Amino acid sequence: MFQPGLKGVTAIETVLSQIDGEKGSLVYRGIPIEKIVKQYSFEETAFYLLKGTFPDRYTLATFQDNLKTNRKLPAYVRQIIDLLPKEQAMMDVLRTTISSLTRNGTANLDNAIHLIAIIPTIIAYRYRKSAGMSEIEPSMDLDHVENFLYMLTGSVDKNQAKLLESYLIMTMEHGLNASTFAARVTISTQSDIISAVTSAIGTMKGPLHGGAPSGVINLLEEIKTKDRISEIIHKKLDNKERIMGFGHRVYKTTDPRAEGLKAKILELDELPDWVDLALETEKETINILKEYKPDQRLYTNVEYYAAAIMKSLDIDPALFTAIFSASRIVGWCTHAMEQASNNTIFRPGAKYIGK
Ligand code: ACO
């Protein structure tokens, strides 16, 4: 059987998340993400995905301490980052530095903790260096998300940290998406977790996957005012362009993460001006897509409102995909562990159509 893009093919069994594309629901190990994001922190959710139970107070404190002690950049990683050309994009920097990490390569909790802890430091260090700002050493007092914002900006606003944390929790895990699949394929050859995460990062950066949010910002900037929405969207679709932040392989209704993030934005005390433009663009674009693609069911995906969250936090669009990776690293590692524990090498067939 030939299925381009493996559409509709089930390739793994997993206990990590369940997606219902018709209902628009996402569940991590049996618990809906709406409940998780309301009740648990980044650290608790990551632990739950990795280990399958929520940590008690003592276990959580140990997990948090392990994350903190793994935040510091090894000297050689710092040197590699400093050597990379200034214009190199953040996802390329992340791919190169992660691939340089020297760890015993097993897919296990210790390596997962190291990777989860170090990615924010790589992003913040590189961002500040290339912007000509001084480096901010990781704090040993702040929690994971607060520390990330602190290393990026030099200060921590609790409300902003909560908003970013909601985004990072809702995007930690999402079944066999392209980057997670890449990680599992790599592990399935009995390769190591650093190689698996390097494959995942290389896959994540594409504009059809994790590279979409900066495309969403470009779209909204191009639209500028509500009266231009219809004209710009029609023009793009006439040119056979895809509208970034719309459509999903699995969700044939609203992406629950997009809904969750939208709700978080609407809870803000002061709504930034562009939120109104984003809401109207969503409404009109869904209707225009129905005209152009009557057989498809195209709604906003997580990337649309991820872009909105990042814009509210005034985060440079050049960092968006890397920040998505700082969340999805949990899913990559836990899938790598699941694959390693019950492995069959991935080796689909290819239908020969040559001469
Ligand atoms: N804009 C315009 N048309 C679209 C869009 C879109 N955003 N998405 C799908 N379509 C159309 C395609 O042109 C195609 O039309 P056709 O049958 O007339 O040729 C049809 O819908 C099916 O497209 P596929 O790419 O086969 O559908 P698939 O389900 O595999 O695509 C994908 C999913 C890649 C996400 C797609 O919807 C897309 O390109 N969206 C824009 C990029 C984006 O937002 N990516 C982020 C996804 S979320 C994530 O990865 C975290």
mmCIF file of C-alpha atoms and ligand atoms in Angstrom:
data_model
loop_
_atom_site.group_PDB
_atom_site.id
_atom_site.type_symbol
_atom_site.label_atom_id
_atom_site.label_comp_id
_atom_site.label_asym_id
_atom_site.label_seq_id
_atom_site.Cartn_x
_atom_site.Cartn_y
_atom_site.Cartn_z
ATOM 1 C CA MET A 1 0.000 0.000 0.000
ATOM 2 C CA PHE A 2 1.381 3.428 -0.971
ATOM 3 C CA GLN A 3 0.408 6.403 1.212
ATOM 4 C CA PRO A 4 2.209 9.655 0.334
ATOM 5 C CA GLY A 5 3.452 11.298 3.536
ATOM 6 C CA LEU A 6 2.245 8.153 5.384
ATOM 7 C CA LYS A 7 -1.175 9.870 5.655
ATOM 8 C CA GLY A 8 -3.555 7.742 7.705
ATOM 9 C CA VAL A 9 -0.896 5.124 8.470
ATOM 10 C CA THR A 10 -0.467 4.071 12.117
ATOM 11 C CA ALA A 11 3.207 3.358 12.728
ATOM 12 C CA ILE A 12 3.568 3.110 16.520
ATOM 13 C CA GLU A 13 1.700 2.273 19.698
ATOM 14 C CA THR A 14 2.150 4.891 22.404
ATOM 15 C CA VAL A 15 0.920 5.648 25.929
ATOM 16 C CA LEU A 16 2.120 9.260 25.775
ATOM 17 C CA SER A 17 -0.665 11.221 24.128
ATOM 18 C CA GLN A 18 -3.958 10.715 22.388
ATOM 19 C CA ILE A 19 -5.205 13.090 19.716
ATOM 20 C CA ASP A 20 -8.783 13.059 18.464
ATOM 21 C CA GLY A 21 -8.697 15.070 15.263
ATOM 22 C CA GLU A 22 -12.469 15.014 14.795
ATOM 23 C CA LYS A 23 -13.338 16.160 18.306
ATOM 24 C CA GLY A 24 -10.300 18.444 18.615
ATOM 25 C CA SER A 25 -8.958 16.957 21.839
ATOM 26 C CA LEU A 26 -5.469 16.258 23.137
ATOM 27 C CA VAL A 27 -4.731 14.099 26.173
ATOM 28 C CA TYR A 28 -1.330 13.518 27.825
ATOM 29 C CA ARG A 29 -1.178 10.033 29.381
ATOM 30 C CA GLY A 30 -4.935 10.043 29.934
ATOM 31 C CA ILE A 31 -5.367 13.657 31.129
ATOM 32 C CA PRO A 32 -6.786 16.426 28.889
ATOM 33 C CA ILE A 33 -4.305 19.252 28.309
ATOM 34 C CA GLU A 34 -6.889 21.809 29.476
ATOM 35 C CA LYS A 35 -6.749 20.204 32.932
ATOM 36 C CA ILE A 36 -2.965 19.843 32.906
ATOM 37 C CA VAL A 37 -2.323 23.457 31.972
ATOM 38 C CA LYS A 38 -4.675 24.653 34.731
ATOM 39 C CA GLN A 39 -3.216 22.501 37.515
ATOM 40 C CA TYR A 40 0.418 21.706 36.820
ATOM 41 C CA SER A 41 3.744 23.471 36.199
ATOM 42 C CA PHE A 42 6.172 22.906 33.319
ATOM 43 C CA GLU A 43 8.329 20.716 35.568
ATOM 44 C CA GLU A 44 5.409 18.610 36.852
ATOM 45 C CA THR A 45 4.060 18.073 33.324
ATOM 46 C CA ALA A 46 7.485 17.157 31.951
ATOM 47 C CA PHE A 47 7.980 14.668 34.805
ATOM 48 C CA TYR A 48 4.521 13.204 34.198
ATOM 49 C CA LEU A 49 5.245 12.677 30.498
ATOM 50 C CA LEU A 50 8.667 11.207 31.174
ATOM 51 C CA LYS A 51 7.763 8.939 34.096
ATOM 52 C CA GLY A 52 4.005 8.380 33.917
ATOM 53 C CA THR A 53 3.151 9.670 37.417
ATOM 54 C CA PHE A 54 3.035 13.139 38.908
ATOM 55 C CA PRO A 55 5.927 13.717 41.326
ATOM 56 C CA ASP A 56 5.393 14.025 45.079
ATOM 57 C CA ARG A 57 7.005 17.071 46.770
ATOM 58 C CA TYR A 58 10.320 15.404 47.407
ATOM 59 C CA THR A 59 10.576 13.909 43.893
ATOM 60 C CA LEU A 60 9.605 17.236 42.321
ATOM 61 C CA ALA A 61 12.284 19.068 44.326
ATOM 62 C CA THR A 62 14.904 16.529 43.187
ATOM 63 C CA PHE A 63 13.756 16.837 39.553
ATOM 64 C CA GLN A 64 13.896 20.642 39.759
ATOM 65 C CA ASP A 65 17.381 20.534 41.317
ATOM 66 C CA ASN A 66 18.576 18.231 38.538
ATOM 67 C CA LEU A 67 17.206 20.611 35.913
ATOM 68 C CA LYS A 68 18.929 23.554 37.639
ATOM 69 C CA THR A 69 22.325 21.876 37.820
ATOM 70 C CA ASN A 70 22.107 21.027 34.116
ATOM 71 C CA ARG A 71 21.388 24.637 33.069
ATOM 72 C CA LYS A 72 24.994 25.739 32.819
ATOM 73 C CA LEU A 73 26.641 25.655 29.388
ATOM 74 C CA PRO A 74 29.808 23.544 29.197
ATOM 75 C CA ALA A 75 32.779 25.703 28.127
ATOM 76 C CA TYR A 76 33.176 23.912 24.790
ATOM 77 C CA VAL A 77 29.512 24.535 23.870
ATOM 78 C CA ARG A 78 30.014 28.234 24.581
ATOM 79 C CA GLN A 79 33.079 28.211 22.315
ATOM 80 C CA ILE A 80 31.158 26.486 19.512
ATOM 81 C CA ILE A 81 28.354 29.049 19.737
ATOM 82 C CA ASP A 82 30.887 31.887 19.670
ATOM 83 C CA LEU A 83 32.532 30.429 16.550
ATOM 84 C CA LEU A 84 29.312 30.133 14.535
ATOM 85 C CA PRO A 85 28.684 32.962 12.041
ATOM 86 C CA LYS A 86 26.525 35.725 13.503
ATOM 87 C CA GLU A 87 23.926 35.407 10.750
ATOM 88 C CA GLN A 88 23.343 31.681 11.373
ATOM 89 C CA ALA A 89 19.699 31.087 12.327
ATOM 90 C CA MET A 90 18.823 30.005 15.876
ATOM 91 C CA MET A 91 17.541 26.554 14.825
ATOM 92 C CA ASP A 92 20.834 25.874 13.022
ATOM 93 C CA VAL A 93 22.735 26.948 16.131
ATOM 94 C CA LEU A 94 20.573 24.679 18.254
ATOM 95 C CA ARG A 95 21.080 21.717 15.893
ATOM 96 C CA THR A 96 24.864 22.197 15.843
ATOM 97 C CA THR A 97 25.283 22.704 19.575
ATOM 98 C CA ILE A 98 22.972 19.854 20.568
ATOM 99 C CA SER A 99 24.830 17.526 18.195
ATOM 100 C CA SER A 100 28.100 18.494 19.908
ATOM 101 C CA LEU A 101 26.983 17.371 23.388
ATOM 102 C CA THR A 102 29.082 14.596 24.776
ATOM 103 C CA ARG A 103 26.790 12.313 26.750
ATOM 104 C CA ASN A 104 26.498 8.609 27.168
ATOM 105 C CA GLY A 105 23.960 8.133 24.427
ATOM 106 C CA THR A 106 21.168 6.105 26.013
ATOM 107 C CA ALA A 107 17.584 7.371 25.832
ATOM 108 C CA ASN A 108 17.062 7.757 29.593
ATOM 109 C CA LEU A 109 15.812 10.232 32.201
ATOM 110 C CA ASP A 110 19.239 11.731 32.976
ATOM 111 C CA ASN A 111 19.900 12.596 29.357
ATOM 112 C CA ALA A 112 16.367 13.938 28.955
ATOM 113 C CA ILE A 113 16.895 16.235 31.960
ATOM 114 C CA HIS A 114 20.183 17.464 30.520
ATOM 115 C CA LEU A 115 18.599 18.279 27.155
ATOM 116 C CA ILE A 116 15.475 19.919 28.644
ATOM 117 C CA ALA A 117 17.668 22.078 30.903
ATOM 118 C CA ILE A 118 20.304 23.139 28.413
ATOM 119 C CA ILE A 119 18.183 24.192 25.416
ATOM 120 C CA PRO A 120 16.887 27.425 27.017
ATOM 121 C CA THR A 121 20.438 28.378 28.021
ATOM 122 C CA ILE A 122 21.735 27.812 24.470
ATOM 123 C CA ILE A 123 18.927 29.984 23.058
ATOM 124 C CA ALA A 124 19.392 32.790 25.595
ATOM 125 C CA TYR A 125 23.195 32.806 25.401
ATOM 126 C CA ARG A 126 23.216 32.924 21.598
ATOM 127 C CA TYR A 127 20.419 35.502 21.423
ATOM 128 C CA ARG A 128 22.118 37.948 23.779
ATOM 129 C CA LYS A 129 25.572 37.429 22.249
ATOM 130 C CA SER A 130 24.411 38.049 18.693
ATOM 131 C CA ALA A 131 22.430 41.115 19.794
ATOM 132 C CA GLY A 132 25.603 42.511 21.429
ATOM 133 C CA MET A 133 24.192 42.125 24.971
ATOM 134 C CA SER A 134 26.063 40.641 27.915
ATOM 135 C CA GLU A 135 25.406 37.058 28.889
ATOM 136 C CA ILE A 136 23.126 36.320 31.843
ATOM 137 C CA GLU A 137 24.140 33.251 33.831
ATOM 138 C CA PRO A 138 21.294 30.843 34.705
ATOM 139 C CA SER A 139 19.682 31.466 38.076
ATOM 140 C CA MET A 140 19.664 28.615 40.589
ATOM 141 C CA ASP A 141 16.577 30.017 42.332
ATOM 142 C CA LEU A 142 14.062 30.485 39.544
ATOM 143 C CA ASP A 143 11.890 27.755 38.084
ATOM 144 C CA HIS A 144 12.428 26.496 34.540
ATOM 145 C CA VAL A 145 10.286 28.991 32.607
ATOM 146 C CA GLU A 146 11.062 32.007 34.803
ATOM 147 C CA ASN A 147 14.772 31.284 34.436
ATOM 148 C CA PHE A 148 14.443 31.150 30.660
ATOM 149 C CA LEU A 149 12.790 34.588 30.525
ATOM 150 C CA TYR A 150 15.364 35.907 32.997
ATOM 151 C CA MET A 151 18.292 34.648 30.874
ATOM 152 C CA LEU A 152 16.703 36.178 27.745
ATOM 153 C CA THR A 153 15.629 39.562 29.082
ATOM 154 C CA GLY A 154 17.358 40.109 32.433
ATOM 155 C CA SER A 155 14.080 40.329 34.351
ATOM 156 C CA VAL A 156 11.123 38.138 35.252
ATOM 157 C CA ASP A 157 7.499 39.161 35.118
ATOM 158 C CA LYS A 158 5.435 36.431 36.800
ATOM 159 C CA ASN A 159 2.418 36.955 34.502
ATOM 160 C CA GLN A 160 4.562 36.749 31.393
ATOM 161 C CA ALA A 161 6.259 33.615 32.716
ATOM 162 C CA LYS A 162 2.820 32.033 33.317
ATOM 163 C CA LEU A 163 1.753 32.842 29.740
ATOM 164 C CA LEU A 164 4.913 31.339 28.280
ATOM 165 C CA GLU A 165 4.581 28.322 30.596
ATOM 166 C CA SER A 166 1.046 27.648 29.277
ATOM 167 C CA TYR A 167 2.391 27.611 25.729
ATOM 168 C CA LEU A 168 5.313 25.328 26.631
ATOM 169 C CA ILE A 169 3.021 22.884 28.465
ATOM 170 C CA MET A 170 0.472 22.705 25.650
ATOM 171 C CA THR A 171 3.108 21.974 23.007
ATOM 172 C CA MET A 172 5.294 19.467 24.902
ATOM 173 C CA GLU A 173 3.914 16.389 23.258
ATOM 174 C CA HIS A 174 1.874 15.670 20.159
ATOM 175 C CA GLY A 175 2.028 12.070 19.005
ATOM 176 C CA LEU A 176 3.895 11.123 15.884
ATOM 177 C CA ASN A 177 4.388 14.599 14.409
ATOM 178 C CA ALA A 178 7.219 14.965 11.873
ATOM 179 C CA SER A 179 10.007 15.870 14.326
ATOM 180 C CA THR A 180 9.032 13.216 16.874
ATOM 181 C CA PHE A 181 8.870 10.678 14.063
ATOM 182 C CA ALA A 182 12.385 11.727 12.995
ATOM 183 C CA ALA A 183 13.608 11.205 16.576
ATOM 184 C CA ARG A 184 11.991 7.755 16.778
ATOM 185 C CA VAL A 185 13.382 6.684 13.394
ATOM 186 C CA THR A 186 16.878 7.625 14.609
ATOM 187 C CA ILE A 187 16.509 5.770 17.922
ATOM 188 C CA SER A 188 15.058 2.753 16.081
ATOM 189 C CA THR A 189 18.463 2.126 14.487
ATOM 190 C CA GLN A 190 19.896 1.859 18.069
ATOM 191 C CA SER A 191 21.517 5.248 17.562
ATOM 192 C CA ASP A 192 21.839 7.613 20.545
ATOM 193 C CA ILE A 193 19.519 10.239 22.041
ATOM 194 C CA ILE A 194 21.717 13.195 21.024
ATOM 195 C CA SER A 195 21.511 12.052 17.394
ATOM 196 C CA ALA A 196 17.749 11.533 17.739
ATOM 197 C CA VAL A 197 17.214 15.055 19.076
ATOM 198 C CA THR A 198 19.512 16.469 16.385
ATOM 199 C CA SER A 199 17.342 14.760 13.722
ATOM 200 C CA ALA A 200 14.239 16.154 15.422
ATOM 201 C CA ILE A 201 15.584 19.715 15.464
ATOM 202 C CA GLY A 202 16.479 19.518 11.774
ATOM 203 C CA THR A 203 12.914 18.368 11.063
ATOM 204 C CA MET A 204 11.244 20.872 13.365
ATOM 205 C CA LYS A 205 12.716 23.905 11.603
ATOM 206 C CA GLY A 206 10.773 23.471 8.328
ATOM 207 C CA PRO A 207 7.994 26.009 7.639
ATOM 208 C CA LEU A 208 5.341 23.275 7.361
ATOM 209 C CA HIS A 209 6.095 22.162 10.934
ATOM 210 C CA GLY A 210 7.722 24.306 13.634
ATOM 211 C CA GLY A 211 8.784 27.122 11.326
ATOM 212 C CA ALA A 212 5.229 28.405 10.813
ATOM 213 C CA PRO A 213 4.843 31.004 13.631
ATOM 214 C CA SER A 214 7.202 33.566 12.131
ATOM 215 C CA GLY A 215 5.202 33.056 8.895
ATOM 216 C CA VAL A 216 2.089 33.982 10.892
ATOM 217 C CA ILE A 217 3.709 37.207 12.100
ATOM 218 C CA ASN A 218 4.751 38.032 8.509
ATOM 219 C CA LEU A 219 1.172 37.398 7.385
ATOM 220 C CA LEU A 220 -0.332 39.695 10.032
ATOM 221 C CA GLU A 221 2.275 42.356 9.302
ATOM 222 C CA GLU A 222 1.482 42.164 5.615
ATOM 223 C CA ILE A 223 -2.260 42.428 6.292
ATOM 224 C CA LYS A 224 -1.766 45.411 8.647
ATOM 225 C CA THR A 225 -5.440 46.474 8.808
ATOM 226 C CA LYS A 226 -8.700 44.546 8.910
ATOM 227 C CA ASP A 227 -9.962 45.971 5.604
ATOM 228 C CA ARG A 228 -7.046 44.265 3.803
ATOM 229 C CA ILE A 229 -7.594 40.711 5.122
ATOM 230 C CA SER A 230 -9.765 39.440 2.300
ATOM 231 C CA GLU A 231 -7.606 40.944 -0.458
ATOM 232 C CA ILE A 232 -4.321 39.521 0.916
ATOM 233 C CA ILE A 233 -5.700 36.045 1.659
ATOM 234 C CA HIS A 234 -7.326 35.807 -1.769
ATOM 235 C CA LYS A 235 -4.084 36.936 -3.411
ATOM 236 C CA LYS A 236 -2.068 34.286 -1.595
ATOM 237 C CA LEU A 237 -4.486 31.503 -2.379
ATOM 238 C CA ASP A 238 -4.680 32.601 -6.037
ATOM 239 C CA ASN A 239 -0.865 32.300 -6.065
ATOM 240 C CA LYS A 240 -1.200 28.763 -4.610
ATOM 241 C CA GLU A 241 0.510 29.830 -1.387
ATOM 242 C CA ARG A 242 -0.357 28.192 1.933
ATOM 243 C CA ILE A 243 -1.681 30.355 4.722
ATOM 244 C CA MET A 244 0.641 29.871 7.691
ATOM 245 C CA GLY A 245 -1.009 28.868 10.951
ATOM 246 C CA PHE A 246 -3.961 27.144 9.223
ATOM 247 C CA GLY A 247 -4.564 23.469 8.544
ATOM 248 C CA HIS A 248 -3.364 20.365 10.310
ATOM 249 C CA ARG A 249 -2.706 16.783 9.310
ATOM 250 C CA VAL A 250 -4.714 15.395 12.242
ATOM 251 C CA TYR A 251 -7.140 18.095 13.428
ATOM 252 C CA LYS A 252 -10.127 18.485 11.149
ATOM 253 C CA THR A 253 -11.658 20.943 13.575
ATOM 254 C CA THR A 254 -10.104 23.559 15.841
ATOM 255 C CA ASP A 255 -6.735 22.588 17.299
ATOM 256 C CA PRO A 256 -7.347 22.461 21.102
ATOM 257 C CA ARG A 257 -3.945 24.038 21.699
ATOM 258 C CA ALA A 258 -4.870 27.011 19.483
ATOM 259 C CA GLU A 259 -8.119 27.360 21.483
ATOM 260 C CA GLY A 260 -6.249 27.097 24.800
ATOM 261 C CA LEU A 261 -3.667 29.688 23.798
ATOM 262 C CA LYS A 262 -6.328 32.013 22.423
ATOM 263 C CA ALA A 263 -8.151 31.826 25.766
ATOM 264 C CA LYS A 264 -4.896 32.693 27.596
ATOM 265 C CA ILE A 265 -4.395 35.747 25.391
ATOM 266 C CA LEU A 266 -7.958 36.918 25.919
ATOM 267 C CA GLU A 267 -7.368 36.702 29.695
ATOM 268 C CA LEU A 268 -4.644 39.384 29.489
ATOM 269 C CA ASP A 269 -5.461 42.600 31.399
ATOM 270 C CA GLU A 270 -4.684 44.744 28.384
ATOM 271 C CA LEU A 271 -5.177 43.297 24.930
ATOM 272 C CA PRO A 272 -2.495 44.414 22.488
ATOM 273 C CA ASP A 273 -3.942 46.197 19.367
ATOM 274 C CA TRP A 274 -2.977 43.416 16.961
ATOM 275 C CA VAL A 275 -5.064 40.775 18.837
ATOM 276 C CA ASP A 276 -8.151 42.220 17.198
ATOM 277 C CA LEU A 277 -6.505 41.869 13.782
ATOM 278 C CA ALA A 278 -5.492 38.256 14.540
ATOM 279 C CA LEU A 279 -9.047 37.326 15.619
ATOM 280 C CA GLU A 280 -10.622 38.874 12.540
ATOM 281 C CA THR A 281 -7.984 37.335 10.252
ATOM 282 C CA GLU A 282 -8.768 33.917 11.741
ATOM 283 C CA LYS A 283 -12.500 34.344 11.122
ATOM 284 C CA GLU A 284 -12.240 35.636 7.569
ATOM 285 C CA THR A 285 -9.490 33.228 6.511
ATOM 286 C CA ILE A 286 -11.445 30.157 7.658
ATOM 287 C CA ASN A 287 -14.336 31.297 5.458
ATOM 288 C CA ILE A 288 -12.129 32.069 2.462
ATOM 289 C CA LEU A 289 -10.373 28.693 2.804
ATOM 290 C CA LYS A 290 -13.804 27.023 2.664
ATOM 291 C CA GLU A 291 -14.378 28.661 -0.752
ATOM 292 C CA TYR A 292 -10.984 27.626 -2.123
ATOM 293 C CA LYS A 293 -10.690 24.203 -0.533
ATOM 294 C CA PRO A 294 -14.257 22.972 -0.029
ATOM 295 C CA ASP A 295 -13.083 19.388 0.555
ATOM 296 C CA GLN A 296 -10.623 20.306 3.298
ATOM 297 C CA ARG A 297 -11.441 21.366 6.839
ATOM 298 C CA LEU A 298 -8.892 24.084 7.543
ATOM 299 C CA TYR A 299 -8.839 25.900 10.885
ATOM 300 C CA THR A 300 -6.143 27.639 12.909
ATOM 301 C CA ASN A 301 -3.441 25.356 14.279
ATOM 302 C CA VAL A 302 -1.281 25.804 17.387
ATOM 303 C CA GLU A 303 1.267 27.876 15.465
ATOM 304 C CA TYR A 304 -1.221 30.688 14.847
ATOM 305 C CA TYR A 305 -1.724 31.414 18.529
ATOM 306 C CA ALA A 306 1.847 30.472 19.429
ATOM 307 C CA ALA A 307 2.845 33.439 17.281
ATOM 308 C CA ALA A 308 0.305 35.546 19.172
ATOM 309 C CA ILE A 309 1.714 34.491 22.569
ATOM 310 C CA MET A 310 5.277 35.257 21.488
ATOM 311 C CA LYS A 311 4.220 38.623 20.135
ATOM 312 C CA SER A 312 2.496 39.448 23.439
ATOM 313 C CA LEU A 313 5.742 38.625 25.225
ATOM 314 C CA ASP A 314 7.687 40.781 22.764
ATOM 315 C CA ILE A 315 9.898 37.826 21.823
ATOM 316 C CA ASP A 316 11.943 38.162 18.644
ATOM 317 C CA PRO A 317 10.317 36.034 15.853
ATOM 318 C CA ALA A 318 13.787 34.636 15.109
ATOM 319 C CA LEU A 319 13.466 32.650 18.359
ATOM 320 C CA PHE A 320 9.972 31.216 17.868
ATOM 321 C CA THR A 321 10.852 27.786 16.490
ATOM 322 C CA ALA A 322 13.706 27.325 18.945
ATOM 323 C CA ILE A 323 11.325 28.099 21.826
ATOM 324 C CA PHE A 324 8.862 25.554 20.438
ATOM 325 C CA SER A 325 11.776 23.083 20.532
ATOM 326 C CA ALA A 326 12.443 24.022 24.192
ATOM 327 C CA SER A 327 8.994 22.605 24.867
ATOM 328 C CA ARG A 328 8.849 19.688 22.383
ATOM 329 C CA ILE A 329 12.193 18.396 23.688
ATOM 330 C CA VAL A 330 10.113 16.692 26.404
ATOM 331 C CA GLY A 331 8.069 14.826 23.775
ATOM 332 C CA TRP A 332 11.155 13.937 21.734
ATOM 333 C CA CYS A 333 12.952 12.470 24.758
ATOM 334 C CA THR A 334 9.997 10.555 26.112
ATOM 335 C CA HIS A 335 9.229 9.128 22.639
ATOM 336 C CA ALA A 336 12.906 8.163 22.283
ATOM 337 C CA MET A 337 12.639 6.304 25.611
ATOM 338 C CA GLU A 338 9.406 4.603 24.540
ATOM 339 C CA GLN A 339 10.902 3.583 21.174
ATOM 340 C CA ALA A 340 14.062 2.213 22.796
ATOM 341 C CA SER A 341 12.038 0.177 25.293
ATOM 342 C CA ASN A 342 10.134 -1.721 22.577
ATOM 343 C CA ASN A 343 12.058 -1.289 19.365
ATOM 344 C CA THR A 344 11.455 -2.273 15.762
ATOM 345 C CA ILE A 345 13.625 -0.476 13.210
ATOM 346 C CA PHE A 346 11.614 1.806 10.879
ATOM 347 C CA ARG A 347 12.116 0.701 7.322
ATOM 348 C CA PRO A 348 9.074 1.326 5.108
ATOM 349 C CA GLY A 349 9.082 0.241 1.491
ATOM 350 C CA ALA A 350 9.368 2.387 -1.619
ATOM 351 C CA LYS A 351 7.288 1.799 -4.761
ATOM 352 C CA TYR A 352 9.585 1.807 -7.764
ATOM 353 C CA ILE A 353 8.253 3.992 -10.603
ATOM 354 C CA GLY A 354 11.520 4.516 -12.513
ATOM 355 C CA LYS A 355 12.535 2.903 -15.814
HETATM 356 N N1 ACO B 1 -3.332 27.093 3.255
HETATM 357 C C1 ACO B 1 -3.843 26.777 2.053
HETATM 358 N N2 ACO B 1 -4.133 25.521 1.660
HETATM 359 C C2 ACO B 1 -3.896 24.547 2.545
HETATM 360 C C3 ACO B 1 -3.369 24.796 3.829
HETATM 361 C C4 ACO B 1 -3.085 26.127 4.170
HETATM 362 N N3 ACO B 1 -2.587 26.456 5.353
HETATM 363 N N4 ACO B 1 -3.232 23.638 4.475
HETATM 364 C C5 ACO B 1 -3.637 22.653 3.641
HETATM 365 N N5 ACO B 1 -4.048 23.221 2.481
HETATM 366 C C6 ACO B 1 -4.586 22.540 1.312
HETATM 367 C C7 ACO B 1 -3.466 22.077 0.388
HETATM 368 O O1 ACO B 1 -3.117 23.051 -0.545
HETATM 369 C C8 ACO B 1 -4.103 20.866 -0.264
HETATM 370 O O2 ACO B 1 -5.007 21.317 -1.264
HETATM 371 P P1 ACO B 1 -5.226 20.479 -2.625
HETATM 372 O O3 ACO B 1 -5.756 19.135 -2.163
HETATM 373 O O4 ACO B 1 -6.209 21.309 -3.368
HETATM 374 O O5 ACO B 1 -3.872 20.391 -3.247
HETATM 375 C C9 ACO B 1 -4.972 20.300 0.852
HETATM 376 O O6 ACO B 1 -5.256 21.374 1.732
HETATM 377 C C10 ACO B 1 -4.274 19.183 1.610
HETATM 378 O O7 ACO B 1 -2.962 19.616 1.938
HETATM 379 P P2 ACO B 1 -1.863 18.622 2.537
HETATM 380 O O8 ACO B 1 -0.573 19.322 2.657
HETATM 381 O O9 ACO B 1 -1.927 17.340 1.780
HETATM 382 O O10 ACO B 1 -2.558 18.351 3.945
HETATM 383 P P3 ACO B 1 -1.870 17.940 5.273
HETATM 384 O O11 ACO B 1 -2.936 17.554 6.191
HETATM 385 O O12 ACO B 1 -0.816 16.959 5.012
HETATM 386 O O13 ACO B 1 -1.182 19.317 5.738
HETATM 387 C C11 ACO B 1 -0.066 20.984 6.955
HETATM 388 C C12 ACO B 1 -0.927 19.702 7.021
HETATM 389 C C13 ACO B 1 1.294 20.667 6.365
HETATM 390 C C14 ACO B 1 0.111 21.519 8.373
HETATM 391 C C15 ACO B 1 -0.803 22.043 6.085
HETATM 392 O O14 ACO B 1 -2.099 22.302 6.588
HETATM 393 C C16 ACO B 1 -0.011 23.351 5.956
HETATM 394 O O15 ACO B 1 0.879 23.446 5.119
HETATM 395 N N6 ACO B 1 -0.316 24.394 6.792
HETATM 396 C C17 ACO B 1 0.427 25.627 6.743
HETATM 397 C C18 ACO B 1 1.724 25.511 7.549
HETATM 398 C C19 ACO B 1 1.488 25.437 9.035
HETATM 399 O O16 ACO B 1 0.719 26.209 9.604
HETATM 400 N N7 ACO B 1 2.205 24.492 9.690
HETATM 401 C C20 ACO B 1 2.116 24.280 11.124
HETATM 402 C C21 ACO B 1 1.384 22.988 11.406
HETATM 403 S S1 ACO B 1 1.198 22.713 13.147
HETATM 404 C C22 ACO B 1 2.684 22.015 13.633
HETATM 405 O O17 ACO B 1 3.377 21.390 12.870
HETATM 406 C C23 ACO B 1 3.105 22.251 15.036
#
